[in-house]
């Protein structure tokens, strides 16, 4: 993120309602980033992942942009296409 954006975001997060909404979206953002990171670490493009999984490249792009929510089955297919396994866990809530 750019410095200007970081400053803007930090300023906006001073508003309790904005902070609450932002925090509510964190799991979704974390999932998206994990998908992107895993694909890049695997050294493959969206197009290659599409070939490996049978999921359209456009759909992979939509997933990575956060335009659609993937099913567990889709996440498993993506993981397998990257030579990985899907791991989902529940962790204690921060108080």
Coordinates of C-alpha atoms in Angstrom, one line a residue:
X1 CA 0.0 0.0 0.0
X2 CA 1.1 3.5 -0.7
X3 CA 1.9 5.9 2.2
X4 CA -0.9 8.2 1.2
X5 CA -3.4 5.3 1.3
X6 CA -2.1 4.1 4.6
X7 CA -2.5 7.6 6.1
X8 CA -6.0 7.8 4.6
X9 CA -7.0 4.4 5.9
X10 CA -5.7 5.1 9.4
X11 CA -7.6 8.3 9.5
X12 CA -10.8 6.6 8.4
X13 CA -10.3 3.8 11.0
X14 CA -10.6 6.4 13.7
X15 CA -14.4 6.3 13.0
X16 CA -15.8 3.4 15.1
X17 CA -18.4 2.4 12.5
X18 CA -15.9 2.3 9.7
X19 CA -13.4 0.4 11.9
X20 CA -16.2 -2.1 12.7
X21 CA -17.0 -2.7 9.1
X22 CA -13.4 -2.9 8.1
X23 CA -12.7 -5.5 10.8
X24 CA -15.7 -7.5 9.7
X25 CA -14.2 -7.9 6.3
X26 CA -10.8 -9.0 7.5
X27 CA -11.4 -12.7 7.2
X28 CA -12.5 -12.3 3.6
X29 CA -9.5 -10.1 2.8
X30 CA -7.2 -12.6 4.4
X31 CA -8.7 -15.5 2.3
X32 CA -8.2 -13.5 -0.9
X33 CA -4.6 -12.6 0.0
X34 CA -3.9 -16.2 0.9
X35 CA -5.2 -17.4 -2.4
X36 CA -3.1 -14.9 -4.3
X37 CA 0.0 -15.6 -2.2
X38 CA -0.3 -19.4 -2.7
X39 CA -0.7 -19.1 -6.4
X40 CA 2.3 -16.8 -6.7
X41 CA 4.4 -19.0 -4.4
X42 CA 3.5 -21.9 -6.7
X43 CA 4.9 -19.9 -9.6
X44 CA 1.8 -20.2 -11.7
X45 CA -0.5 -17.7 -13.5
X46 CA -4.2 -17.6 -13.2
X47 CA -4.3 -19.1 -16.7
X48 CA -2.2 -22.0 -15.7
X49 CA -4.3 -22.6 -12.5
X50 CA -7.4 -22.5 -14.7
X51 CA -5.9 -25.3 -16.9
X52 CA -5.0 -27.4 -13.8
X53 CA -8.3 -27.0 -12.1
X54 CA -10.9 -26.7 -14.9
X55 CA -12.0 -23.4 -13.3
X56 CA -12.3 -20.6 -15.8
X57 CA -9.5 -18.0 -15.6
X58 CA -12.1 -15.3 -15.4
X59 CA -13.6 -17.0 -12.4
X60 CA -10.2 -17.2 -10.7
X61 CA -9.8 -13.5 -11.3
X62 CA -13.1 -12.7 -9.8
X63 CA -12.2 -14.8 -6.7
X64 CA -8.9 -12.9 -6.4
X65 CA -10.6 -9.6 -6.7
X66 CA -13.2 -10.6 -4.0
X67 CA -16.1 -10.3 -6.4
X68 CA -17.4 -13.8 -5.5
X69 CA -17.2 -16.0 -2.4
X70 CA -15.8 -19.4 -3.1
X71 CA -17.2 -22.7 -1.8
X72 CA -15.0 -25.0 0.2
X73 CA -15.0 -27.4 -2.8
X74 CA -13.7 -24.6 -5.1
X75 CA -11.0 -23.8 -2.5
X76 CA -10.0 -27.4 -2.5
X77 CA -9.8 -27.5 -6.3
X78 CA -7.6 -24.4 -6.2
X79 CA -5.4 -25.8 -3.5
X80 CA -4.9 -29.1 -5.4
X81 CA -4.1 -27.1 -8.6
X82 CA -1.3 -25.3 -6.8
X83 CA 0.0 -28.6 -5.2
X84 CA -1.3 -27.6 -1.8
X85 CA -4.0 -28.8 0.6
X86 CA -6.7 -26.5 2.1
X87 CA -6.5 -25.9 5.8
X88 CA -9.2 -24.1 7.7
X89 CA -9.0 -23.5 11.4
X90 CA -10.8 -21.8 14.1
X91 CA -8.7 -19.7 16.5
X92 CA -9.5 -18.0 19.8
X93 CA -11.2 -14.7 19.5
X94 CA -9.1 -11.7 20.5
X95 CA -10.6 -9.8 23.3

